[in-house]
Every structure is written in structure tokens, then in C-alpha cells.
Short mmCIF file of C-alpha atoms in Angstrom, two decimals:
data_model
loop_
_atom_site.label_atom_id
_atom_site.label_comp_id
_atom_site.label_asym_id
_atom_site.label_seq_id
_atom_site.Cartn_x
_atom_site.Cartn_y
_atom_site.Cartn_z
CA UNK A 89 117.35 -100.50 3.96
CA UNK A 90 119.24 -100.48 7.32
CA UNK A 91 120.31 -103.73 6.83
CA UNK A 92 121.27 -103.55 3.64
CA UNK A 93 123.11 -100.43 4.54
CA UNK A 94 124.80 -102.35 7.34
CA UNK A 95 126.17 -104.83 4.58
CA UNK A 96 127.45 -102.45 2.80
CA UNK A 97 128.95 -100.55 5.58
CA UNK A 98 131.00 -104.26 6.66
CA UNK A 99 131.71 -105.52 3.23
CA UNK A 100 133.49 -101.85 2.50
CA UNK A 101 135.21 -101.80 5.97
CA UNK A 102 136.59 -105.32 5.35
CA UNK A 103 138.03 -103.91 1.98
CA UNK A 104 139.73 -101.37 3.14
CA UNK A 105 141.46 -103.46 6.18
CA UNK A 106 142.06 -106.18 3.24
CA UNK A 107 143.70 -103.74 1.33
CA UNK A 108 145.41 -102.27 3.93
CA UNK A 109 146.96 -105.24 5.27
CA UNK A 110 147.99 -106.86 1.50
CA UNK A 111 149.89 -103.53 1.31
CA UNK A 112 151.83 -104.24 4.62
CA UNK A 113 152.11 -107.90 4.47
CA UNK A 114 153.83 -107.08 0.54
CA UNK A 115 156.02 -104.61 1.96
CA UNK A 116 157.17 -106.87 4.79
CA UNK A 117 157.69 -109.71 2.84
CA UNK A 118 160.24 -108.00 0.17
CA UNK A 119 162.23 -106.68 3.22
CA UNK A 120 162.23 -110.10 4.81
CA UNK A 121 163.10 -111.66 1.37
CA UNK A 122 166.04 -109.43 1.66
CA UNK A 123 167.44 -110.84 5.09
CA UNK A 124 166.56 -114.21 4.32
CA UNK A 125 166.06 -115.18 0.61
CA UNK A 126 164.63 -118.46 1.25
CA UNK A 127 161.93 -117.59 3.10
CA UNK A 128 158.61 -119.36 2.67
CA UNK A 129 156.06 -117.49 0.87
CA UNK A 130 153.41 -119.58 2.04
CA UNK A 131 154.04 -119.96 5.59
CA UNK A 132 154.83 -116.29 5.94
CA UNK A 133 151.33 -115.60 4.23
CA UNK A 134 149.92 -118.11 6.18
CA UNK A 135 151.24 -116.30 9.87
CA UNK A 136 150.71 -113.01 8.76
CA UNK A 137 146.72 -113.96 7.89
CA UNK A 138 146.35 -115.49 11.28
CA UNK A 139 147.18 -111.97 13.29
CA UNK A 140 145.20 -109.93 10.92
CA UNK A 141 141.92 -112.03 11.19
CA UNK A 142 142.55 -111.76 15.00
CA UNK A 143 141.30 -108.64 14.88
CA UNK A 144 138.09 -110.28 13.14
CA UNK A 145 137.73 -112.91 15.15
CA UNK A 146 137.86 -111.61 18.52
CA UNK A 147 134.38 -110.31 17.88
CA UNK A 148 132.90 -113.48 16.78
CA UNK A 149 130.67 -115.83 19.09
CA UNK A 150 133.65 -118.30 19.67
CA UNK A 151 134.35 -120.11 23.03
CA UNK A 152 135.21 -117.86 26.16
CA UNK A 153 138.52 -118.86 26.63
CA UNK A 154 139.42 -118.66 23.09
CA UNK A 155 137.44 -115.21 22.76
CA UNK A 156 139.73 -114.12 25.17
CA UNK A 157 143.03 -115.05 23.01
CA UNK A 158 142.23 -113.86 20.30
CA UNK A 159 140.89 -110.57 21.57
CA UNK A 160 144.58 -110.59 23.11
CA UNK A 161 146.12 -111.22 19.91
CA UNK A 162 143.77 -108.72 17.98
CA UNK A 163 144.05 -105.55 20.78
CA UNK A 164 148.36 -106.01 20.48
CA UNK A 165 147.80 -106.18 16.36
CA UNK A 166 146.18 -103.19 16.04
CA UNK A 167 148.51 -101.07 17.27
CA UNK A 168 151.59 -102.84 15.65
CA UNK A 169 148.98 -102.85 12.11
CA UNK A 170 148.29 -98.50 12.56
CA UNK A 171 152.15 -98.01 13.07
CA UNK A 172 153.16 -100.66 10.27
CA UNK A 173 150.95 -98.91 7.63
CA UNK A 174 151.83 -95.28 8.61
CA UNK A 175 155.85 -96.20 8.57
CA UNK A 176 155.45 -98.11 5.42
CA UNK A 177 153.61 -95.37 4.02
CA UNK A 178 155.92 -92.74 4.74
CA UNK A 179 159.00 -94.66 3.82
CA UNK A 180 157.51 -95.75 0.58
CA UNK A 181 156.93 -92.13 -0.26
CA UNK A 182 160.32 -90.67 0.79
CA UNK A 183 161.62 -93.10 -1.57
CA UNK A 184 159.73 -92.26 -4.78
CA UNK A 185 160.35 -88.56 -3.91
CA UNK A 186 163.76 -89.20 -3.70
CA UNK A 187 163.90 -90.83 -6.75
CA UNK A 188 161.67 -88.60 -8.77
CA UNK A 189 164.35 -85.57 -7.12
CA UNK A 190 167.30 -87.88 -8.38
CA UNK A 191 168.53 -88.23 -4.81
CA UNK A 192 168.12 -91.62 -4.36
CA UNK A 193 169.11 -93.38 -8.24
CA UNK A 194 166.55 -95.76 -10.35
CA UNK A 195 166.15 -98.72 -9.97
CA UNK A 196 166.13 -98.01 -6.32
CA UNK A 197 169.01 -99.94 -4.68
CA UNK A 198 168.80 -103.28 -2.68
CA UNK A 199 170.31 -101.39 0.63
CA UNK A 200 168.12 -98.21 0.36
CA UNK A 201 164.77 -100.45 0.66
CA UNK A 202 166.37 -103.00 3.54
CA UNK A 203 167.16 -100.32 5.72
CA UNK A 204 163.96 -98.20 4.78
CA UNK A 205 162.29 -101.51 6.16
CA UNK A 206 164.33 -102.38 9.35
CA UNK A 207 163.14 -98.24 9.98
CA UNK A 208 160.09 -98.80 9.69
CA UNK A 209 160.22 -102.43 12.01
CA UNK A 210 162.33 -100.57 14.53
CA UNK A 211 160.27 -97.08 14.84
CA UNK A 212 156.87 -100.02 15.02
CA UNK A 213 158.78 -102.49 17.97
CA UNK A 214 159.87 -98.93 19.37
CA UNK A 215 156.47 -97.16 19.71
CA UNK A 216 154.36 -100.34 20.44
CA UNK A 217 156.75 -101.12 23.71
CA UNK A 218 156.47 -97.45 24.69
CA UNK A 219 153.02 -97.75 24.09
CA UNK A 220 152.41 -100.92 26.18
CA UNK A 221 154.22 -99.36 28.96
CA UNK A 222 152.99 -95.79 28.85
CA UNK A 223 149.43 -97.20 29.04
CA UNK A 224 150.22 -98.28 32.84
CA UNK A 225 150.73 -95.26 33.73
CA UNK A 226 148.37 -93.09 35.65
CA UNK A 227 149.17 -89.53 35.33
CA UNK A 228 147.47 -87.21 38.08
CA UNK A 229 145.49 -83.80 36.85
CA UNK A 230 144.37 -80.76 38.57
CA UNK A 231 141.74 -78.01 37.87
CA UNK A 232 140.33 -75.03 39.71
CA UNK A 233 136.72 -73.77 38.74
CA UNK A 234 134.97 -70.93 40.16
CA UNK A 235 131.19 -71.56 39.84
CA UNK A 236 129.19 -68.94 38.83
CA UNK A 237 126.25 -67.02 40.32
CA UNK A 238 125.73 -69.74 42.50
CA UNK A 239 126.83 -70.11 46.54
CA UNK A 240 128.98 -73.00 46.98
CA UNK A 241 129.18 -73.36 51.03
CA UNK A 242 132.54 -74.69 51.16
CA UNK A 243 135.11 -75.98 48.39
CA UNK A 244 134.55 -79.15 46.73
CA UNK A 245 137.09 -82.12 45.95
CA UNK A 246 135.53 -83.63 42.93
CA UNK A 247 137.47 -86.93 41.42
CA UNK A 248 136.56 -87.39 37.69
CA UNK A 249 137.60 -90.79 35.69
CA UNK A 250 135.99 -92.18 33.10
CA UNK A 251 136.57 -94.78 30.41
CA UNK A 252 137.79 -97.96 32.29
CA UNK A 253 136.30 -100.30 29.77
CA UNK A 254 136.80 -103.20 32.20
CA UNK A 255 136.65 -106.32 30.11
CA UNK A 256 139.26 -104.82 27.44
CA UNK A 257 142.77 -106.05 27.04
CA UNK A 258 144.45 -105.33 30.44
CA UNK A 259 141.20 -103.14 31.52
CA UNK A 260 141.32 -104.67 35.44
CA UNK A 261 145.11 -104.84 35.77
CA UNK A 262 145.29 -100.61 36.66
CA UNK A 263 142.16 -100.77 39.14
CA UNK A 264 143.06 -101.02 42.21
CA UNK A 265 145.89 -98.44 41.53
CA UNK A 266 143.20 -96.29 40.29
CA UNK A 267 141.28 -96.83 43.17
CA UNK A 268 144.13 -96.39 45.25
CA UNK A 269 145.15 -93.12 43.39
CA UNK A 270 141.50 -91.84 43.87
CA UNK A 271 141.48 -92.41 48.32
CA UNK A 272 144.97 -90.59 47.67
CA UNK A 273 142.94 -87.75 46.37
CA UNK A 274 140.58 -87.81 49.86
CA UNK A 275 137.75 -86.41 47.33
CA UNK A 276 134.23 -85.46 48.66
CA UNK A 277 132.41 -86.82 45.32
CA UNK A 278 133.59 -89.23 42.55
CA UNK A 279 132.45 -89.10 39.24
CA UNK A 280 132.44 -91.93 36.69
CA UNK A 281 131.61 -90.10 33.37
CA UNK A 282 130.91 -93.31 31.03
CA UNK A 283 132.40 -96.28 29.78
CA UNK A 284 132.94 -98.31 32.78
CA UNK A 285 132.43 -101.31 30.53
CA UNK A 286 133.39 -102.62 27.37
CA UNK A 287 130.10 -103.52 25.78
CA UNK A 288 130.18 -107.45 27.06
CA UNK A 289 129.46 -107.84 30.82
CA UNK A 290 130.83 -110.97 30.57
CA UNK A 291 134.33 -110.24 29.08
CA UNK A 292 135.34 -108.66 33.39
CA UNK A 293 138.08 -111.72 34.14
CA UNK A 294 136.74 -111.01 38.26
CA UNK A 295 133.91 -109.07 38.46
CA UNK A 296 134.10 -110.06 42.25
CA UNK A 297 137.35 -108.77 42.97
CA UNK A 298 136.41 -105.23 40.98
CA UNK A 299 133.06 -105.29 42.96
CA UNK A 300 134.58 -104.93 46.40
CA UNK A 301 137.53 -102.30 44.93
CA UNK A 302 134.85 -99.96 43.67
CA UNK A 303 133.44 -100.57 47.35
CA UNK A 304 136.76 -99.71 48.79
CA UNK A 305 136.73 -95.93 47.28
CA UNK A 306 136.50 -93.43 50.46
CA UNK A 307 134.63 -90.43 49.31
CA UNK A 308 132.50 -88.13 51.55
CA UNK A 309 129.38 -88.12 49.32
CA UNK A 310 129.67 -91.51 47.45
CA UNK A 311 130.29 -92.49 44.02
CA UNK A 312 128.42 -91.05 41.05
CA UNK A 313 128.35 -92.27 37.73
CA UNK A 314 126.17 -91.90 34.09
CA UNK A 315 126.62 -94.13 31.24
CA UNK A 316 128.77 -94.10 28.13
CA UNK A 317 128.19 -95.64 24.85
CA UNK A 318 129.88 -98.71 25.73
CA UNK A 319 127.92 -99.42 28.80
CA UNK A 320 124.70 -100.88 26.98
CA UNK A 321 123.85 -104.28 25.07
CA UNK A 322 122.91 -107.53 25.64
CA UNK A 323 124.53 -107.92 28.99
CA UNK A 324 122.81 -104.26 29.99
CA UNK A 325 121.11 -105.96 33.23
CA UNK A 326 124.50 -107.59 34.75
CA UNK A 327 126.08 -104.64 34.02
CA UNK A 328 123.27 -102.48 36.47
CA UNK A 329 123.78 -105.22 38.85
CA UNK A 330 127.18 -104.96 39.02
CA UNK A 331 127.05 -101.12 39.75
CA UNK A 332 124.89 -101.88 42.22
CA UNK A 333 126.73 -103.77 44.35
CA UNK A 334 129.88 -102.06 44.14
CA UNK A 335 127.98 -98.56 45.62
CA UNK A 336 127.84 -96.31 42.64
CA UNK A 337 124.99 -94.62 42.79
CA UNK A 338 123.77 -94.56 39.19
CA UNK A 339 122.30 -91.66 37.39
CA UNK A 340 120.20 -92.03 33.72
CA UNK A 341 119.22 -88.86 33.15
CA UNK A 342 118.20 -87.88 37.00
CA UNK A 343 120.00 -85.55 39.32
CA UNK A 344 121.20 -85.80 42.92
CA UNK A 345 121.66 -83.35 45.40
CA UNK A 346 124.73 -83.61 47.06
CA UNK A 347 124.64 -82.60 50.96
CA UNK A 348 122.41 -79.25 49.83
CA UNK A 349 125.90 -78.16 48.34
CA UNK A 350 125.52 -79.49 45.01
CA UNK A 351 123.25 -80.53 42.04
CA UNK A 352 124.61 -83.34 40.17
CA UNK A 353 122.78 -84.59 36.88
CA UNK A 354 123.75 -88.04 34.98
CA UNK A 355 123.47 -88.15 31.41
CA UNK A 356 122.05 -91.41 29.25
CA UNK A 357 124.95 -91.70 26.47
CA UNK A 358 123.10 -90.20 22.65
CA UNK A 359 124.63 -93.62 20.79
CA UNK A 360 125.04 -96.16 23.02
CA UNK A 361 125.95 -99.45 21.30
CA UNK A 362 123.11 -101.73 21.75
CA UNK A 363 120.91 -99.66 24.04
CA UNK A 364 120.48 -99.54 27.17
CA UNK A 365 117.11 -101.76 27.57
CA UNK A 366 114.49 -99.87 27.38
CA UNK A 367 115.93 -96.78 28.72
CA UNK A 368 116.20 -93.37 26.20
CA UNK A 369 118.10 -90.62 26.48
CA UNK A 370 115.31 -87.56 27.49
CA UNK A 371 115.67 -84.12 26.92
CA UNK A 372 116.19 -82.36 30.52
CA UNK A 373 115.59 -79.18 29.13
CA UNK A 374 112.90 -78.00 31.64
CA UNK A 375 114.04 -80.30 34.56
CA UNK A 376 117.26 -78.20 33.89
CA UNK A 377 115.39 -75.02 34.03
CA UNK A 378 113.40 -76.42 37.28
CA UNK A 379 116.48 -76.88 39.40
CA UNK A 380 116.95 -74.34 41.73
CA UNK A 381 119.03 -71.55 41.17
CA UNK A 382 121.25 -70.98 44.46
CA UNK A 383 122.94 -74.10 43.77
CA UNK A 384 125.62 -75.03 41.32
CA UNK A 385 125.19 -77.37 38.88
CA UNK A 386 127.53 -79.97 37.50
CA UNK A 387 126.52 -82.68 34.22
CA UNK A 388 128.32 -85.63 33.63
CA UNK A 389 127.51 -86.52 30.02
CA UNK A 390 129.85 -89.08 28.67
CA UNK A 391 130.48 -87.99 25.08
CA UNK A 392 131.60 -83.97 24.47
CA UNK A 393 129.61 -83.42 21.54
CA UNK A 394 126.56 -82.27 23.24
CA UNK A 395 127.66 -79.19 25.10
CA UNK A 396 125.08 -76.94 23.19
CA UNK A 397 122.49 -78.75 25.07
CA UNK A 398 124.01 -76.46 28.29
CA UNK A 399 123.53 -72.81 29.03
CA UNK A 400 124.17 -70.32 31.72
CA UNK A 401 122.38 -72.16 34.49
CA UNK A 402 124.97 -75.12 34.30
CA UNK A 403 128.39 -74.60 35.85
CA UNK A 404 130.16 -77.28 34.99
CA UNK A 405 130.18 -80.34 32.41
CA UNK A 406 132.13 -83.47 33.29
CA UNK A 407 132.83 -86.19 29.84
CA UNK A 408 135.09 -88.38 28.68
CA UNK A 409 134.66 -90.79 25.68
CA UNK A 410 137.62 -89.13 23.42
CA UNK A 411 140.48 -90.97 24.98
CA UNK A 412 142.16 -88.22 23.59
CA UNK A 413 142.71 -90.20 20.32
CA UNK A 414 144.59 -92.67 22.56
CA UNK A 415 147.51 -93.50 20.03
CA UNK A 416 149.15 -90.28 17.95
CA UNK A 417 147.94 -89.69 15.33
CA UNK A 418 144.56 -90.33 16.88
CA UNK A 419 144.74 -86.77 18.60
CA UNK A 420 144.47 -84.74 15.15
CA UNK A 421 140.86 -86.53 14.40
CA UNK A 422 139.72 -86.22 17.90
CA UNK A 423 140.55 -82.08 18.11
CA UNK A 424 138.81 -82.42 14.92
CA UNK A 425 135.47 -84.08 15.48
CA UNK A 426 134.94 -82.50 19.46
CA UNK A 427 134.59 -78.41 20.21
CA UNK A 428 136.84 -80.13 22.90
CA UNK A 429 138.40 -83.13 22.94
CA UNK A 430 140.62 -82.54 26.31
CA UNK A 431 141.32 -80.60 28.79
CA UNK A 432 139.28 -77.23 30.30
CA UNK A 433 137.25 -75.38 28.19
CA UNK A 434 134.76 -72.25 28.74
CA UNK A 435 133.17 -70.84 25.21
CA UNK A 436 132.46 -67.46 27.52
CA UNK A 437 131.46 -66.31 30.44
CA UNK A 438 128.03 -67.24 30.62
CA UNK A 439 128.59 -70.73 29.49
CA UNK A 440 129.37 -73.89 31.65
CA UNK A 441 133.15 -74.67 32.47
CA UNK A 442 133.89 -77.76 30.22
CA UNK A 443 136.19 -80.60 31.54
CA UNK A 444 137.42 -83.72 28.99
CA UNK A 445 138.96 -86.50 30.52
CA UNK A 446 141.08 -88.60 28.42
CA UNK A 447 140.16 -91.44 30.60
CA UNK A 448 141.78 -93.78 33.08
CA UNK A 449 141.82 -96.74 30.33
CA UNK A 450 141.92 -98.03 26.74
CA UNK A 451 139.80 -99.16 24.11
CA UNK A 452 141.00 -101.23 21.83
CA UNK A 453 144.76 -101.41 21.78
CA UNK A 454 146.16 -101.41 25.30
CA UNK A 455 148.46 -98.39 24.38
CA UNK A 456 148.63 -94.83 24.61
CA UNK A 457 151.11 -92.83 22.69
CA UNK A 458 151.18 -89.05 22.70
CA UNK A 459 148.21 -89.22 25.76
CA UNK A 460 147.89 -90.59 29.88
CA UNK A 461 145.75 -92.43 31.49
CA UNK A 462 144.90 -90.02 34.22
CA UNK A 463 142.64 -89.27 36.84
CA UNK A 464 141.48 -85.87 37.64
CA UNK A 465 140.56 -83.56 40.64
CA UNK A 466 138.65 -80.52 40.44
CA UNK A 467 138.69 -78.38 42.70
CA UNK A 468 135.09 -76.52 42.87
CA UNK A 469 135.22 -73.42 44.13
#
């Protein structure tokens, strides 16, 4: 049944990105038909099918080195595919309004759907570029939280990041600025909320290299990380061994205590993809309830959707996972799905202080549009 579920689930995704991209390729073809009559239909079908299978075939067991271009190709397609459909979509739609309002006359003229095109390729090449670019970027944010009943000796400097995905598209290009960004900081703890991988251990271009820049992060208590839903699968064991050499102190569903200051609990991801081994998510319920109480409390639990899970006796819950939707109009699902999605939250004054990282990386398409890739300091107070 679960198989046959599965089937069903690929044959009707592979539909609807069929569909999809017989709708674009159509629409792009009768605006280049415009600009140059003579174009070949064939050979224009026959490009066009090779970037959208590269979306396909970046997740097939090909070669390494041409896993890698295609995965290239694929990551840069996606975003051009989401902003080609959108802008075809709303152009096509402007234009049968117009027509059914009599603004624009039937049939609809030759010059009205060339320049409704070259919009749409402009507004794509436009947002893409800025989207390459703004991914780069690494934006710097700042909280203050006030823990609760608890005695906090001293003010803590707590560095949050989350969502590298080293092993995507352009995933280890940003590190050592990261890393950089994070010494800049001169935080007492980092935390590592999830994601640090991109599901295939083997994808990392120099794991070496990333090793002894993880090693290179100053922070007075060490490194602390959990694992997100993209941290699990076949390579699960290379990927432990890797965080083991670079000094991050690993936490799957156990807690730390940080210089008597601090209690610090790691979350196992709820739907990691491909498990981690033959580790399972536990409910800390009464090791939460065990912990003593003169001490605050801070969860890093990669994906926001389980902040129910947390009462009074938690001060503060560190995720990540949403990206913020990454690309607009990604944002509008996100706030949709998540109680939070970004940001600082608090549902009152007895619950734990939420914080949502939109992550120092990307998934997928190396772009953000609308979002940062940041890396935040909390000040705990």
C-alpha cells in the first residue's frame, strides 16, 4: 500500500511538472517564433527538454561528476522554471482580462503578446540574477531574551545558524565567511539547529577543507548542534563522522549543561529523510520535567512545527528548517504551514521565547528572493 501510494504520489508529481513545463515551453516558443520565424521547432523542443529533465536527473544514480552537472543545471532551472510559470501566468491572464474588458481588441495583436513575453523573460533574467547574488549575502540578526524564572549568572552570546545544506549548489562557497562572521560575533555557545547536510554525505566537494573551518570557530563553550531532516540517509555514518572531527558536539535528543549556566537540549528531526540509522526521535517529556529548575533552558529542534511539545519550564526554542520560503512567493506558504515561520515569537508569558532562523543557506535553487541568508545572535539575558 505504501508503495503503491509512493507510485502514485511520483507518477502525479511528474504530471503536474509535465504539464507545467509544456505550458511554458508553448508560451516561449510562440514569443520566440515572433523574433525569429524560422526557428526550429525541434531543436528548440529538443533544448528546452534537456533543462527540464535536469531537474530529474540530478537525483538519479548517475556518475559523480556528471551528478554534479546536472544537479548544477537542475538547482539554476528551478528558479528560472517557478518565475517562468508565475510571469507567464500572470501575463496570460492580464491579456484575456483585457480582452474580455475590450481593452486590449480580439484577435489579440502580434505586438501585445511579443512584448507580454520579452516582460515576462526580462522580470525572469531580472529576479534570477538578483537572486543568485542576494543568496551570497549574509545578513547579520540580533535578539534580546530575558529568561524567565530562572538565574542566568551572567549574559549569554548565543550564535544560531542553521540550514547550510553543504553538498547543495554553492552550499561550501559562503563557509568560511560564515565562519568568519560567527568569530566576529565572539559568541560563548554556537548552535547549529539542523540541516548541516544535504541528504548525500558524499555530494561535500572538500569535506577536508569544511572539517578544519568548523574547527576554526572560537566560541567559549563549543559548538552545539541537533539534526534536521536532511541530515539522515544512507550516508548517516560519514555524516556523524564528519561532525566529529570538526568539534561539534552533537546532541540526539540529550542535553548539555553549559558551564552550570545553561541547559541545552538537541532535538532528533520528526521526518528526517531516510532516518537517521537506528536512532528515533523520543519523547523528553519527563527528562524535560527532570531538569532542574534554577537553570534556563534552551531546545534546538530543527523544524518549528513542534513548539506545543514546550511549556513553561523551557525558555527558549532555537529552529530553522523554513528557509523562510527562500524565493517569494515561497514566504506566503511558509507563514502558512508554521505558528512561526521567522523571526521571535512568544504565544504568552508562560510559554518559551521562539526563535526561526531562515538559515545561513539554500536548498534547492541557490537563490533567495524576498529573504537573507543570515546568522543570528541572541543575546540571553
Amino acid at each position: 500500500m505504501n508503495i503503491s501510494g509512493f507510485i502514485l504520489g511520483v507518477i502525479l508529481i511528474l504530471s503536474v511538472y509535465g504539464g507545467v513545463n509544456y505550458y511554458i515551453r508553448r508560451g516561449l516558443f510562440q514569443w520566440l517564433s515572433l523574433l525569429f520565424p524560422y526557428i526550429n521547432a525541434r531543436v528548440y523542443a529538443g533544448i528546452y527538454l534537456f533543462f527540464a529533465l535536469s531537474l530529474i536527473l540530478g537525483f538519479l544514480p548517475l556518475s559523480a561528476s556528471l551528478k554534479k552537472i546536472m544537479s548544477w543545471i537542475g538547482a539554476h532551472w528551478m528558479g528560472v522554471f517557478i518565475y517562468l510559470f508565475l510571469f507567464f501566468m500572470v501575463a496570460d491572464l492580464v491579456i484575456v482580462l483585457g480582452s474580455i474588458l475590450k481593452v486590449i481588441p480580439r484577435p489579440i495583436p502580434q505586438n501585445i503578446r511579443f512584448y507580454a513575453g520579452l516582460l515576462v523573460i526580462l522580470l525572469t533574467a531580472g529576479l534570477v540574477s538578483y537572486g543568485l547574488y542576494n543568496a551570497n549575502q549574509i545578513k547579520y540578526v540580533s535578539y534580546a531574551v530575558q529568561t524567565k524564572d530562572t538565574t542566568l549568572a551572567a549574559d549569554m552570546n548565543i550564535v544560531l545558524i542553521s540550514d547550510l545544506h553543504l553538498g547543495a549548489v554553492n552550499s561550501e562557497r559562503n563557509l568560511e565567511r560564515i565562519v568568519q562572521g560567527i568569530n566576529d560575533l565572539e559568541p560563548d555557545l554556537v548552535c547549529l539547529a539542523g540541516d548541516i547536510f544535504n541528504d548525500d554525505y558524499h555530494a561535500l566537494r572538500n569535506p577536508s577543507a569544511a572539517i578544519e573551518l568548523f574547527k576554526s570557530i572560537k566560541a567559549t563553550y563549543g559548538v552545539y548542534a541537533c539534526l534536521g531532516n536532511h541530515d539522515g540517509g544512507k550516508t548517516f555514518n560519514e555524516m556523524m563522522g564528519f561532525l566529529e572531527q570538526s568539534n561539534i558536539k552533537l546532541l540526539n535528543d540529550e542535553y548539555a549543561i553549559i558551564d552550570e549556566r545553561l541547559i541545552l537540549i538537541g532535538r532528533l528531526d520528526s521526518s528526517p529523510i531516510g532516518g537517521f540509522g537506528e536512532l528515533k526521535r523520543k519523547d523528553m517529556t519527563e527528562t524535560i520535567a527532570s531538569l532542574p529548575t534554577n537553570i534556563p533552558v534552551v531546545v534546538m529542534d530543527h523544524t518549528p512545527s513542534n513548539l506545543d511539545q514546550y511549556g513553561p519550564e523551557i525558555d527558549l526554542v532555537l529552529a530553522g528548517h523554513t528557509h523562510r520560503g527562500q524565493i517569494f512567493p515561497g514566504s506566503l506558504f511558509t507563514n502558512a504551514l508554521f505558528v512561526v515561520d521567522y523571526g521571535h515569537y512568544q504565544k504568552d508569558a508562560d510559554s518559551p521565547h521562539v526563535i526561526v532562523t531562515s538559515g545561513a543557506g539554500t536548498w534547492g535553487m541557490p537563490m533567495r528572493i524576498g529573504t537573507h541568508s543570515e546568522i543570528v545572535s541572541i543575546l540571553l539575558r
